[in-house]
């Protein structure tokens, strides 16, 4: 695999383009915004979404998806709620068996489908894979050490893809459980909003630790109910990503929760943010999916209710704290 195409010129897409270039691939980065394309090609910087990070000179940006047709590997990194439209637009240029590495975390609203299901419906002839794990775009782009999960139905496929994008500071661990890898990444964004609310309300580190732990139980239940494996979400793409996203204001999702916990409205919390907080869009879908699966997810339920304006922060907290005592599981 000598050439890699990256669909999505946000912070994470740009960081992954940087990873692929450092791994020795010729990289074509597709971005929707003309100013992003122009800045990358002229100044080797994505000043809109990743300001101050010099990009590898071998990265070329484009606004035409057709330019990615000849790539040996494509990384799909649009926001999860735009994945279907973006893949549909790329479908005419995707040859049979093209490896498409899904790098966005979320559950599609309405259909309640994972990104692999969206890919199967839009480009059924592609070879699917999932990249997920604890990774902040700025740190990855600057070359700080990062480990992620790369899931593909076949071990050999995962190994080939991992070798194509691995660098001394970006280490993919391969797996075959794509459902577990996807579920972990989607649900943790919702839980990160909850952790931000706890921090913003000043409820303390004990409450923060309890929420991460009980949230991980919810994440695991959903993953297993979907057909994933508990062992998968106990790794980088579940527990690892949850710990990172729930522990730093760098997390877009946690920052939204911090604002809500401090008393801001959702509109105020989102104002001025260029990057997408996937958990805001995924929360109602996670709630609906859990109900459909018959899985108990009180924390995710509370977050979805807060975001929808169905309850206030304090009422949601009181509701969680007044739940009946039970055996830990």
PDB file of C-alpha atoms in Angstrom:
ATOM      1  CA  UNK A   1       0.000   0.000   0.000  1.00  0.00           C
ATOM      2  CA  UNK A   2       1.888   3.027  -1.265  1.00  0.00           C
ATOM      3  CA  UNK A   3      -0.900   5.620  -1.453  1.00  0.00           C
ATOM      4  CA  UNK A   4      -3.465   6.549   1.189  1.00  0.00           C
ATOM      5  CA  UNK A   5      -6.523   8.717   0.760  1.00  0.00           C
ATOM      6  CA  UNK A   6      -8.085  10.482   3.730  1.00  0.00           C
ATOM      7  CA  UNK A   7     -11.701  11.653   3.490  1.00  0.00           C
ATOM      8  CA  UNK A   8     -12.254  14.491   5.942  1.00  0.00           C
ATOM      9  CA  UNK A   9     -10.139  17.583   6.564  1.00  0.00           C
ATOM     10  CA  UNK A  10     -11.010  18.162  10.207  1.00  0.00           C
ATOM     11  CA  UNK A  11      -8.526  17.834  13.038  1.00  0.00           C
ATOM     12  CA  UNK A  12      -8.675  14.024  13.207  1.00  0.00           C
ATOM     13  CA  UNK A  13      -8.568  13.516   9.451  1.00  0.00           C
ATOM     14  CA  UNK A  14      -5.581  15.841   9.199  1.00  0.00           C
ATOM     15  CA  UNK A  15      -3.808  14.050  12.035  1.00  0.00           C
ATOM     16  CA  UNK A  16      -4.344  10.689  10.336  1.00  0.00           C
ATOM     17  CA  UNK A  17      -3.035  12.094   7.063  1.00  0.00           C
ATOM     18  CA  UNK A  18       0.060  13.104   9.024  1.00  0.00           C
ATOM     19  CA  UNK A  19       0.354   9.550  10.398  1.00  0.00           C
ATOM     20  CA  UNK A  20       0.094   8.005   6.944  1.00  0.00           C
ATOM     21  CA  UNK A  21       2.703  10.381   5.541  1.00  0.00           C
ATOM     22  CA  UNK A  22       5.113   9.553   8.371  1.00  0.00           C
ATOM     23  CA  UNK A  23       4.503   5.880   7.644  1.00  0.00           C
ATOM     24  CA  UNK A  24       5.855   6.470   4.151  1.00  0.00           C
ATOM     25  CA  UNK A  25       2.591   6.664   2.213  1.00  0.00           C
ATOM     26  CA  UNK A  26       1.807   9.221  -0.469  1.00  0.00           C
ATOM     27  CA  UNK A  27      -1.234  10.961   1.008  1.00  0.00           C
ATOM     28  CA  UNK A  28      -4.182  12.717  -0.610  1.00  0.00           C
ATOM     29  CA  UNK A  29      -6.447  14.483   1.888  1.00  0.00           C
ATOM     30  CA  UNK A  30      -9.960  15.405   0.790  1.00  0.00           C
ATOM     31  CA  UNK A  31     -11.524  18.367   2.569  1.00  0.00           C
ATOM     32  CA  UNK A  32     -14.908  19.980   2.035  1.00  0.00           C
ATOM     33  CA  UNK A  33     -13.625  23.466   2.859  1.00  0.00           C
ATOM     34  CA  UNK A  34     -11.718  25.195  -0.013  1.00  0.00           C
ATOM     35  CA  UNK A  35      -9.734  27.259   2.496  1.00  0.00           C
ATOM     36  CA  UNK A  36      -8.450  24.071   4.172  1.00  0.00           C
ATOM     37  CA  UNK A  37      -7.372  22.643   0.816  1.00  0.00           C
ATOM     38  CA  UNK A  38      -5.610  25.872  -0.124  1.00  0.00           C
ATOM     39  CA  UNK A  39      -3.823  26.240   3.233  1.00  0.00           C
ATOM     40  CA  UNK A  40      -2.521  22.664   3.265  1.00  0.00           C
ATOM     41  CA  UNK A  41      -1.199  22.863  -0.292  1.00  0.00           C
ATOM     42  CA  UNK A  42       0.299  26.335   0.076  1.00  0.00           C
ATOM     43  CA  UNK A  43       1.512  26.427   3.674  1.00  0.00           C
ATOM     44  CA  UNK A  44       1.466  22.774   4.839  1.00  0.00           C
ATOM     45  CA  UNK A  45      -0.868  23.654   7.707  1.00  0.00           C
ATOM     46  CA  UNK A  46      -4.548  23.172   8.458  1.00  0.00           C
ATOM     47  CA  UNK A  47      -4.974  26.548  10.110  1.00  0.00           C
ATOM     48  CA  UNK A  48      -8.730  26.054  10.468  1.00  0.00           C
ATOM     49  CA  UNK A  49      -8.815  22.822  12.455  1.00  0.00           C
ATOM     50  CA  UNK A  50      -5.226  22.098  13.539  1.00  0.00           C
ATOM     51  CA  UNK A  51      -3.537  25.460  13.795  1.00  0.00           C
ATOM     52  CA  UNK A  52       0.166  25.561  14.592  1.00  0.00           C
ATOM     53  CA  UNK A  53       0.995  21.985  13.562  1.00  0.00           C
ATOM     54  CA  UNK A  54       3.341  21.772  10.538  1.00  0.00           C
ATOM     55  CA  UNK A  55       2.193  19.058   8.145  1.00  0.00           C
ATOM     56  CA  UNK A  56       4.363  16.681   6.152  1.00  0.00           C
ATOM     57  CA  UNK A  57       5.164  18.121   2.707  1.00  0.00           C
ATOM     58  CA  UNK A  58       4.060  14.860   1.056  1.00  0.00           C
ATOM     59  CA  UNK A  59       0.412  15.505   2.041  1.00  0.00           C
ATOM     60  CA  UNK A  60      -1.602  16.887  -0.877  1.00  0.00           C
ATOM     61  CA  UNK A  61      -5.108  18.255  -0.333  1.00  0.00           C
ATOM     62  CA  UNK A  62      -8.002  18.168  -2.786  1.00  0.00           C
ATOM     63  CA  UNK A  63     -11.655  19.084  -2.968  1.00  0.00           C
ATOM     64  CA  UNK A  64     -12.445  16.368  -5.522  1.00  0.00           C
ATOM     65  CA  UNK A  65     -13.215  12.852  -4.258  1.00  0.00           C
ATOM     66  CA  UNK A  66     -12.308  11.457  -7.677  1.00  0.00           C
ATOM     67  CA  UNK A  67      -8.658  12.186  -6.849  1.00  0.00           C
ATOM     68  CA  UNK A  68      -8.774   9.360  -4.274  1.00  0.00           C
ATOM     69  CA  UNK A  69      -9.879   6.732  -6.801  1.00  0.00           C
ATOM     70  CA  UNK A  70      -6.399   5.286  -7.321  1.00  0.00           C
ATOM     71  CA  UNK A  71      -5.450   5.099  -3.638  1.00  0.00           C
ATOM     72  CA  UNK A  72      -4.491   1.716  -2.192  1.00  0.00           C
ATOM     73  CA  UNK A  73      -6.182   2.530   1.138  1.00  0.00           C
ATOM     74  CA  UNK A  74      -8.832   5.063   2.157  1.00  0.00           C
ATOM     75  CA  UNK A  75      -9.445   6.372   5.674  1.00  0.00           C
ATOM     76  CA  UNK A  76     -12.994   7.702   6.105  1.00  0.00           C
ATOM     77  CA  UNK A  77     -13.043  10.469   8.728  1.00  0.00           C
ATOM     78  CA  UNK A  78     -16.154  12.647   8.219  1.00  0.00           C
ATOM     79  CA  UNK A  79     -18.400  13.274  11.244  1.00  0.00           C
ATOM     80  CA  UNK A  80     -20.455  10.147  11.934  1.00  0.00           C
ATOM     81  CA  UNK A  81     -23.757  11.817  11.011  1.00  0.00           C
ATOM     82  CA  UNK A  82     -22.295  12.766   7.608  1.00  0.00           C
ATOM     83  CA  UNK A  83     -20.686   9.373   6.928  1.00  0.00           C
ATOM     84  CA  UNK A  84     -23.535   8.080   4.746  1.00  0.00           C
ATOM     85  CA  UNK A  85     -23.642  11.129   2.488  1.00  0.00           C
ATOM     86  CA  UNK A  86     -19.866  11.242   2.179  1.00  0.00           C
ATOM     87  CA  UNK A  87     -19.485   7.551   1.355  1.00  0.00           C
ATOM     88  CA  UNK A  88     -22.350   7.765  -1.128  1.00  0.00           C
ATOM     89  CA  UNK A  89     -20.509  10.572  -2.905  1.00  0.00           C
ATOM     90  CA  UNK A  90     -17.285   8.536  -2.936  1.00  0.00           C
ATOM     91  CA  UNK A  91     -18.922   5.254  -4.031  1.00  0.00           C
ATOM     92  CA  UNK A  92     -18.522   5.820  -7.808  1.00  0.00           C
ATOM     93  CA  UNK A  93     -14.737   6.035  -7.351  1.00  0.00           C
ATOM     94  CA  UNK A  94     -14.272   3.039  -5.031  1.00  0.00           C
ATOM     95  CA  UNK A  95     -13.024  -0.076  -6.780  1.00  0.00           C
ATOM     96  CA  UNK A  96     -13.923  -3.604  -5.671  1.00  0.00           C
ATOM     97  CA  UNK A  97     -12.066  -4.692  -2.541  1.00  0.00           C
ATOM     98  CA  UNK A  98     -10.775  -1.210  -1.674  1.00  0.00           C
ATOM     99  CA  UNK A  99      -9.834  -1.189   2.031  1.00  0.00           C
ATOM    100  CA  UNK A 100     -11.833   1.557   3.746  1.00  0.00           C
ATOM    101  CA  UNK A 101     -10.749   2.257   7.299  1.00  0.00           C
ATOM    102  CA  UNK A 102     -13.607   3.847   9.256  1.00  0.00           C
ATOM    103  CA  UNK A 103     -12.200   6.370  11.732  1.00  0.00           C
ATOM    104  CA  UNK A 104     -15.324   8.214  12.943  1.00  0.00           C
ATOM    105  CA  UNK A 105     -17.081   7.285  16.175  1.00  0.00           C
ATOM    106  CA  UNK A 106     -20.830   7.387  16.442  1.00  0.00           C
ATOM    107  CA  UNK A 107     -24.215   5.808  15.795  1.00  0.00           C
ATOM    108  CA  UNK A 108     -26.285   7.120  12.919  1.00  0.00           C
ATOM    109  CA  UNK A 109     -29.408   8.933  13.974  1.00  0.00           C
ATOM    110  CA  UNK A 110     -32.631   7.494  12.621  1.00  0.00           C
ATOM    111  CA  UNK A 111     -31.256   4.180  11.389  1.00  0.00           C
ATOM    112  CA  UNK A 112     -29.347   3.479  14.670  1.00  0.00           C
ATOM    113  CA  UNK A 113     -26.616   1.856  12.587  1.00  0.00           C
ATOM    114  CA  UNK A 114     -22.889   1.599  13.162  1.00  0.00           C
ATOM    115  CA  UNK A 115     -20.485   3.032  10.605  1.00  0.00           C
ATOM    116  CA  UNK A 116     -19.650  -0.434   9.238  1.00  0.00           C
ATOM    117  CA  UNK A 117     -23.341  -0.946   8.484  1.00  0.00           C
ATOM    118  CA  UNK A 118     -23.448   2.430   6.744  1.00  0.00           C
ATOM    119  CA  UNK A 119     -20.425   1.417   4.661  1.00  0.00           C
ATOM    120  CA  UNK A 120     -22.034  -1.934   3.772  1.00  0.00           C
ATOM    121  CA  UNK A 121     -25.070  -0.100   2.426  1.00  0.00           C
ATOM    122  CA  UNK A 122     -23.224   2.615   0.517  1.00  0.00           C
ATOM    123  CA  UNK A 123     -20.092   0.823  -0.781  1.00  0.00           C
ATOM    124  CA  UNK A 124     -20.850  -2.908  -0.341  1.00  0.00           C
ATOM    125  CA  UNK A 125     -17.879  -3.931  -2.474  1.00  0.00           C
ATOM    126  CA  UNK A 126     -15.338  -2.279  -0.139  1.00  0.00           C
ATOM    127  CA  UNK A 127     -13.217  -4.138   2.419  1.00  0.00           C
ATOM    128  CA  UNK A 128     -14.235  -2.672   5.806  1.00  0.00           C
ATOM    129  CA  UNK A 129     -12.024  -1.963   8.820  1.00  0.00           C
ATOM    130  CA  UNK A 130     -12.329   0.158  11.967  1.00  0.00           C
ATOM    131  CA  UNK A 131      -9.789   2.385  13.705  1.00  0.00           C
ATOM    132  CA  UNK A 132     -10.591   3.415  17.284  1.00  0.00           C
ATOM    133  CA  UNK A 133      -8.803   4.152  20.518  1.00  0.00           C
ATOM    134  CA  UNK A 134      -7.532   6.841  22.897  1.00  0.00           C
ATOM    135  CA  UNK A 135      -6.191   9.547  20.623  1.00  0.00           C
ATOM    136  CA  UNK A 136      -6.307  13.336  20.614  1.00  0.00           C
ATOM    137  CA  UNK A 137      -5.793  14.748  17.138  1.00  0.00           C
ATOM    138  CA  UNK A 138      -3.265  17.396  18.165  1.00  0.00           C
ATOM    139  CA  UNK A 139      -1.085  14.916  20.016  1.00  0.00           C
ATOM    140  CA  UNK A 140      -1.169  12.408  17.162  1.00  0.00           C
ATOM    141  CA  UNK A 141      -0.364  15.097  14.602  1.00  0.00           C
ATOM    142  CA  UNK A 142       2.623  16.263  16.663  1.00  0.00           C
ATOM    143  CA  UNK A 143       3.950  12.700  16.871  1.00  0.00           C
ATOM    144  CA  UNK A 144       3.291  11.967  20.541  1.00  0.00           C
ATOM    145  CA  UNK A 145       3.032   8.247  21.436  1.00  0.00           C
ATOM    146  CA  UNK A 146      -0.416   6.768  20.727  1.00  0.00           C
ATOM    147  CA  UNK A 147      -1.849   3.245  20.639  1.00  0.00           C
ATOM    148  CA  UNK A 148      -5.145   2.336  18.951  1.00  0.00           C
ATOM    149  CA  UNK A 149      -7.235  -0.666  17.919  1.00  0.00           C
ATOM    150  CA  UNK A 150      -7.440  -1.591  14.239  1.00  0.00           C
ATOM    151  CA  UNK A 151     -10.264  -4.074  13.695  1.00  0.00           C
ATOM    152  CA  UNK A 152     -10.819  -6.050  10.505  1.00  0.00           C
ATOM    153  CA  UNK A 153     -12.787  -9.298   9.951  1.00  0.00           C
ATOM    154  CA  UNK A 154      -9.622 -11.165   8.986  1.00  0.00           C
ATOM    155  CA  UNK A 155      -6.363 -11.154  10.937  1.00  0.00           C
ATOM    156  CA  UNK A 156      -4.267 -10.852   7.800  1.00  0.00           C
ATOM    157  CA  UNK A 157      -6.184  -7.781   6.641  1.00  0.00           C
ATOM    158  CA  UNK A 158      -5.763  -6.062  10.002  1.00  0.00           C
ATOM    159  CA  UNK A 159      -2.039  -6.800  10.043  1.00  0.00           C
ATOM    160  CA  UNK A 160      -1.565  -5.398   6.517  1.00  0.00           C
ATOM    161  CA  UNK A 161      -3.452  -2.219   7.362  1.00  0.00           C
ATOM    162  CA  UNK A 162      -1.618  -1.821  10.650  1.00  0.00           C
ATOM    163  CA  UNK A 163       1.739  -2.103   8.903  1.00  0.00           C
ATOM    164  CA  UNK A 164       0.625   0.477   6.330  1.00  0.00           C
ATOM    165  CA  UNK A 165      -0.094   3.195   8.908  1.00  0.00           C
ATOM    166  CA  UNK A 166       2.134   2.329  11.870  1.00  0.00           C
ATOM    167  CA  UNK A 167       4.930   4.679  12.861  1.00  0.00           C
ATOM    168  CA  UNK A 168       7.349   4.642  15.803  1.00  0.00           C
ATOM    169  CA  UNK A 169       4.843   6.760  17.764  1.00  0.00           C
ATOM    170  CA  UNK A 170       1.531   5.464  16.341  1.00  0.00           C
ATOM    171  CA  UNK A 171       0.957   1.827  17.252  1.00  0.00           C
ATOM    172  CA  UNK A 172      -2.141  -0.034  15.985  1.00  0.00           C
ATOM    173  CA  UNK A 173      -3.078  -3.260  17.789  1.00  0.00           C
ATOM    174  CA  UNK A 174      -5.134  -5.451  15.475  1.00  0.00           C
ATOM    175  CA  UNK A 175      -8.387  -7.244  16.240  1.00  0.00           C
ATOM    176  CA  UNK A 176     -11.214  -8.948  14.351  1.00  0.00           C
ATOM    177  CA  UNK A 177     -14.167  -7.613  16.374  1.00  0.00           C
ATOM    178  CA  UNK A 178     -15.313  -4.552  14.431  1.00  0.00           C
ATOM    179  CA  UNK A 179     -18.606  -4.307  16.337  1.00  0.00           C
ATOM    180  CA  UNK A 180     -16.862  -4.073  19.701  1.00  0.00           C
ATOM    181  CA  UNK A 181     -14.409  -1.501  18.357  1.00  0.00           C
ATOM    182  CA  UNK A 182     -17.227   0.636  16.970  1.00  0.00           C
ATOM    183  CA  UNK A 183     -19.520   0.368  19.971  1.00  0.00           C
ATOM    184  CA  UNK A 184     -16.775   1.422  22.357  1.00  0.00           C
ATOM    185  CA  UNK A 185     -15.958   4.520  20.337  1.00  0.00           C
ATOM    186  CA  UNK A 186     -19.592   5.564  19.916  1.00  0.00           C
ATOM    187  CA  UNK A 187     -20.810   5.155  23.491  1.00  0.00           C
ATOM    188  CA  UNK A 188     -17.755   6.682  25.200  1.00  0.00           C
ATOM    189  CA  UNK A 189     -18.516  10.048  23.597  1.00  0.00           C
ATOM    190  CA  UNK A 190     -21.870  10.167  25.392  1.00  0.00           C
ATOM    191  CA  UNK A 191     -20.268   9.162  28.680  1.00  0.00           C
ATOM    192  CA  UNK A 192     -17.643  11.890  28.256  1.00  0.00           C
ATOM    193  CA  UNK A 193     -20.420  14.485  28.270  1.00  0.00           C
ATOM    194  CA  UNK A 194     -21.633  12.981  31.551  1.00  0.00           C
ATOM    195  CA  UNK A 195     -18.129  13.187  33.039  1.00  0.00           C
ATOM    196  CA  UNK A 196     -17.873  16.804  31.967  1.00  0.00           C
ATOM    197  CA  UNK A 197     -21.151  17.556  33.719  1.00  0.00           C
ATOM    198  CA  UNK A 198     -19.822  15.959  36.916  1.00  0.00           C
ATOM    199  CA  UNK A 199     -16.671  18.078  36.712  1.00  0.00           C
ATOM    200  CA  UNK A 200     -18.561  21.232  35.820  1.00  0.00           C
ATOM    201  CA  UNK A 201     -20.893  20.741  38.782  1.00  0.00           C
ATOM    202  CA  UNK A 202     -17.935  20.236  41.115  1.00  0.00           C
ATOM    203  CA  UNK A 203     -19.093  16.806  42.302  1.00  0.00           C
ATOM    204  CA  UNK A 204     -15.558  15.562  42.999  1.00  0.00           C
ATOM    205  CA  UNK A 205     -13.101  12.928  41.841  1.00  0.00           C
ATOM    206  CA  UNK A 206     -14.933  10.073  43.570  1.00  0.00           C
ATOM    207  CA  UNK A 207     -18.074  10.771  41.543  1.00  0.00           C
ATOM    208  CA  UNK A 208     -15.939  11.075  38.406  1.00  0.00           C
ATOM    209  CA  UNK A 209     -14.350   7.665  38.976  1.00  0.00           C
ATOM    210  CA  UNK A 210     -17.710   6.077  39.755  1.00  0.00           C
ATOM    211  CA  UNK A 211     -19.232   7.482  36.577  1.00  0.00           C
ATOM    212  CA  UNK A 212     -16.405   6.173  34.381  1.00  0.00           C
ATOM    213  CA  UNK A 213     -16.708   2.716  35.951  1.00  0.00           C
ATOM    214  CA  UNK A 214     -20.499   2.479  35.767  1.00  0.00           C
ATOM    215  CA  UNK A 215     -20.418   4.030  32.311  1.00  0.00           C
ATOM    216  CA  UNK A 216     -18.016   1.349  31.180  1.00  0.00           C
ATOM    217  CA  UNK A 217     -20.566  -1.237  32.286  1.00  0.00           C
ATOM    218  CA  UNK A 218     -23.170   0.425  30.069  1.00  0.00           C
ATOM    219  CA  UNK A 219     -20.743   0.556  27.156  1.00  0.00           C
ATOM    220  CA  UNK A 220     -19.937  -3.146  27.571  1.00  0.00           C
ATOM    221  CA  UNK A 221     -23.598  -4.162  27.760  1.00  0.00           C
ATOM    222  CA  UNK A 222     -24.399  -2.347  24.530  1.00  0.00           C
ATOM    223  CA  UNK A 223     -21.370  -3.794  22.721  1.00  0.00           C
ATOM    224  CA  UNK A 224     -22.205  -7.356  23.755  1.00  0.00           C
ATOM    225  CA  UNK A 225     -25.889  -6.935  22.883  1.00  0.00           C
ATOM    226  CA  UNK A 226     -24.840  -5.806  19.394  1.00  0.00           C
ATOM    227  CA  UNK A 227     -22.715  -8.924  18.971  1.00  0.00           C
ATOM    228  CA  UNK A 228     -19.344  -7.539  20.041  1.00  0.00           C
ATOM    229  CA  UNK A 229     -17.002  -9.036  22.608  1.00  0.00           C
ATOM    230  CA  UNK A 230     -16.487  -7.794  26.165  1.00  0.00           C
ATOM    231  CA  UNK A 231     -12.757  -8.464  25.771  1.00  0.00           C
ATOM    232  CA  UNK A 232     -12.571  -5.980  22.880  1.00  0.00           C
ATOM    233  CA  UNK A 233     -14.084  -3.062  24.791  1.00  0.00           C
ATOM    234  CA  UNK A 234     -11.860  -3.849  27.773  1.00  0.00           C
ATOM    235  CA  UNK A 235      -8.974  -2.715  25.557  1.00  0.00           C
ATOM    236  CA  UNK A 236      -7.894   0.477  23.814  1.00  0.00           C
ATOM    237  CA  UNK A 237     -11.061   1.037  21.763  1.00  0.00           C
ATOM    238  CA  UNK A 238     -13.338   0.862  24.815  1.00  0.00           C
ATOM    239  CA  UNK A 239     -11.847   1.355  28.252  1.00  0.00           C
ATOM    240  CA  UNK A 240      -8.760   3.168  26.946  1.00  0.00           C
ATOM    241  CA  UNK A 241     -10.753   5.629  24.863  1.00  0.00           C
ATOM    242  CA  UNK A 242     -13.267   6.110  27.685  1.00  0.00           C
ATOM    243  CA  UNK A 243     -10.574   7.011  30.214  1.00  0.00           C
ATOM    244  CA  UNK A 244      -8.957   9.542  27.872  1.00  0.00           C
ATOM    245  CA  UNK A 245     -12.165  11.182  26.699  1.00  0.00           C
ATOM    246  CA  UNK A 246     -13.586  11.410  30.212  1.00  0.00           C
ATOM    247  CA  UNK A 247     -10.448  12.826  31.796  1.00  0.00           C
ATOM    248  CA  UNK A 248      -9.389  15.889  29.823  1.00  0.00           C
ATOM    249  CA  UNK A 249     -11.020  19.166  28.748  1.00  0.00           C
ATOM    250  CA  UNK A 250      -9.190  18.609  25.425  1.00  0.00           C
ATOM    251  CA  UNK A 251     -12.026  16.197  24.697  1.00  0.00           C
ATOM    252  CA  UNK A 252     -14.672  18.009  22.664  1.00  0.00           C
ATOM    253  CA  UNK A 253     -17.379  15.917  24.317  1.00  0.00           C
ATOM    254  CA  UNK A 254     -16.139  16.471  27.852  1.00  0.00           C
ATOM    255  CA  UNK A 255     -15.845  20.199  27.196  1.00  0.00           C
ATOM    256  CA  UNK A 256     -19.526  20.299  26.248  1.00  0.00           C
ATOM    257  CA  UNK A 257     -20.357  18.516  29.513  1.00  0.00           C
ATOM    258  CA  UNK A 258     -18.197  20.944  31.482  1.00  0.00           C
ATOM    259  CA  UNK A 259     -20.155  23.851  30.044  1.00  0.00           C
ATOM    260  CA  UNK A 260     -23.494  22.192  30.797  1.00  0.00           C
ATOM    261  CA  UNK A 261     -22.382  21.390  34.329  1.00  0.00           C
ATOM    262  CA  UNK A 262     -21.374  25.013  34.825  1.00  0.00           C
ATOM    263  CA  UNK A 263     -24.887  26.126  33.918  1.00  0.00           C
ATOM    264  CA  UNK A 264     -24.651  26.932  30.215  1.00  0.00           C
ATOM    265  CA  UNK A 265     -27.324  25.905  27.744  1.00  0.00           C
ATOM    266  CA  UNK A 266     -26.478  23.400  24.996  1.00  0.00           C
ATOM    267  CA  UNK A 267     -26.494  26.212  22.442  1.00  0.00           C
ATOM    268  CA  UNK A 268     -24.025  28.191  24.558  1.00  0.00           C
ATOM    269  CA  UNK A 269     -21.848  25.095  25.072  1.00  0.00           C
ATOM    270  CA  UNK A 270     -21.617  24.504  21.324  1.00  0.00           C
ATOM    271  CA  UNK A 271     -21.224  28.135  20.285  1.00  0.00           C
ATOM    272  CA  UNK A 272     -18.024  28.877  18.411  1.00  0.00           C
ATOM    273  CA  UNK A 273     -16.888  25.257  18.170  1.00  0.00           C
ATOM    274  CA  UNK A 274     -15.612  24.312  14.715  1.00  0.00           C
ATOM    275  CA  UNK A 275     -14.994  20.649  15.524  1.00  0.00           C
ATOM    276  CA  UNK A 276     -17.920  18.299  16.075  1.00  0.00           C
ATOM    277  CA  UNK A 277     -18.694  16.846  19.513  1.00  0.00           C
ATOM    278  CA  UNK A 278     -19.936  13.466  18.289  1.00  0.00           C
ATOM    279  CA  UNK A 279     -21.558  12.602  21.613  1.00  0.00           C
ATOM    280  CA  UNK A 280     -24.203  15.323  21.192  1.00  0.00           C
ATOM    281  CA  UNK A 281     -25.495  13.692  18.004  1.00  0.00           C
ATOM    282  CA  UNK A 282     -24.924  10.127  19.215  1.00  0.00           C
ATOM    283  CA  UNK A 283     -26.688  10.482  22.587  1.00  0.00           C
ATOM    284  CA  UNK A 284     -30.269  10.181  21.286  1.00  0.00           C
ATOM    285  CA  UNK A 285     -29.228   7.351  18.965  1.00  0.00           C
ATOM    286  CA  UNK A 286     -27.486   5.493  21.817  1.00  0.00           C
ATOM    287  CA  UNK A 287     -30.590   5.900  23.987  1.00  0.00           C
ATOM    288  CA  UNK A 288     -32.874   4.572  21.243  1.00  0.00           C
ATOM    289  CA  UNK A 289     -30.513   1.721  20.417  1.00  0.00           C
ATOM    290  CA  UNK A 290     -30.206   0.646  24.067  1.00  0.00           C
ATOM    291  CA  UNK A 291     -33.979   0.607  24.427  1.00  0.00           C
ATOM    292  CA  UNK A 292     -34.276  -1.414  21.215  1.00  0.00           C
ATOM    293  CA  UNK A 293     -31.725  -3.912  22.528  1.00  0.00           C
ATOM    294  CA  UNK A 294     -33.334  -4.048  25.972  1.00  0.00           C
ATOM    295  CA  UNK A 295     -30.118  -2.829  27.620  1.00  0.00           C
ATOM    296  CA  UNK A 296     -30.162  -0.721  30.784  1.00  0.00           C
ATOM    297  CA  UNK A 297     -28.111   2.475  30.338  1.00  0.00           C
ATOM    298  CA  UNK A 298     -29.141   5.018  33.001  1.00  0.00           C
ATOM    299  CA  UNK A 299     -26.153   7.333  32.466  1.00  0.00           C
ATOM    300  CA  UNK A 300     -26.599   7.490  28.694  1.00  0.00           C
ATOM    301  CA  UNK A 301     -30.336   7.952  29.238  1.00  0.00           C
ATOM    302  CA  UNK A 302     -29.675  10.898  31.548  1.00  0.00           C
ATOM    303  CA  UNK A 303     -27.287  12.554  29.082  1.00  0.00           C
ATOM    304  CA  UNK A 304     -29.764  12.184  26.219  1.00  0.00           C
ATOM    305  CA  UNK A 305     -32.532  13.657  28.386  1.00  0.00           C
ATOM    306  CA  UNK A 306     -30.376  16.657  29.375  1.00  0.00           C
ATOM    307  CA  UNK A 307     -29.366  17.349  25.763  1.00  0.00           C
ATOM    308  CA  UNK A 308     -32.979  17.084  24.619  1.00  0.00           C
ATOM    309  CA  UNK A 309     -34.130  19.526  27.291  1.00  0.00           C
ATOM    310  CA  UNK A 310     -36.307  16.881  28.923  1.00  0.00           C
ATOM    311  CA  UNK A 311     -34.673  17.312  32.318  1.00  0.00           C
ATOM    312  CA  UNK A 312     -32.242  19.613  34.083  1.00  0.00           C
ATOM    313  CA  UNK A 313     -28.749  18.710  35.181  1.00  0.00           C
ATOM    314  CA  UNK A 314     -29.573  18.611  38.894  1.00  0.00           C
ATOM    315  CA  UNK A 315     -32.727  16.545  38.372  1.00  0.00           C
ATOM    316  CA  UNK A 316     -30.778  14.050  36.250  1.00  0.00           C
ATOM    317  CA  UNK A 317     -28.101  13.748  38.942  1.00  0.00           C
ATOM    318  CA  UNK A 318     -30.725  13.217  41.641  1.00  0.00           C
ATOM    319  CA  UNK A 319     -32.360  10.570  39.490  1.00  0.00           C
ATOM    320  CA  UNK A 320     -29.114   8.622  39.131  1.00  0.00           C
ATOM    321  CA  UNK A 321     -28.290   8.870  42.830  1.00  0.00           C
ATOM    322  CA  UNK A 322     -31.741   7.679  43.873  1.00  0.00           C
ATOM    323  CA  UNK A 323     -31.699   4.501  41.799  1.00  0.00           C
ATOM    324  CA  UNK A 324     -32.245   1.279  43.810  1.00  0.00           C
ATOM    325  CA  UNK A 325     -29.168  -0.355  45.298  1.00  0.00           C
ATOM    326  CA  UNK A 326     -28.033  -3.389  43.320  1.00  0.00           C
ATOM    327  CA  UNK A 327     -25.297  -5.915  42.751  1.00  0.00           C
ATOM    328  CA  UNK A 328     -22.342  -4.536  40.820  1.00  0.00           C
ATOM    329  CA  UNK A 329     -22.044  -5.879  37.272  1.00  0.00           C
TER     330      UNK A 329
END
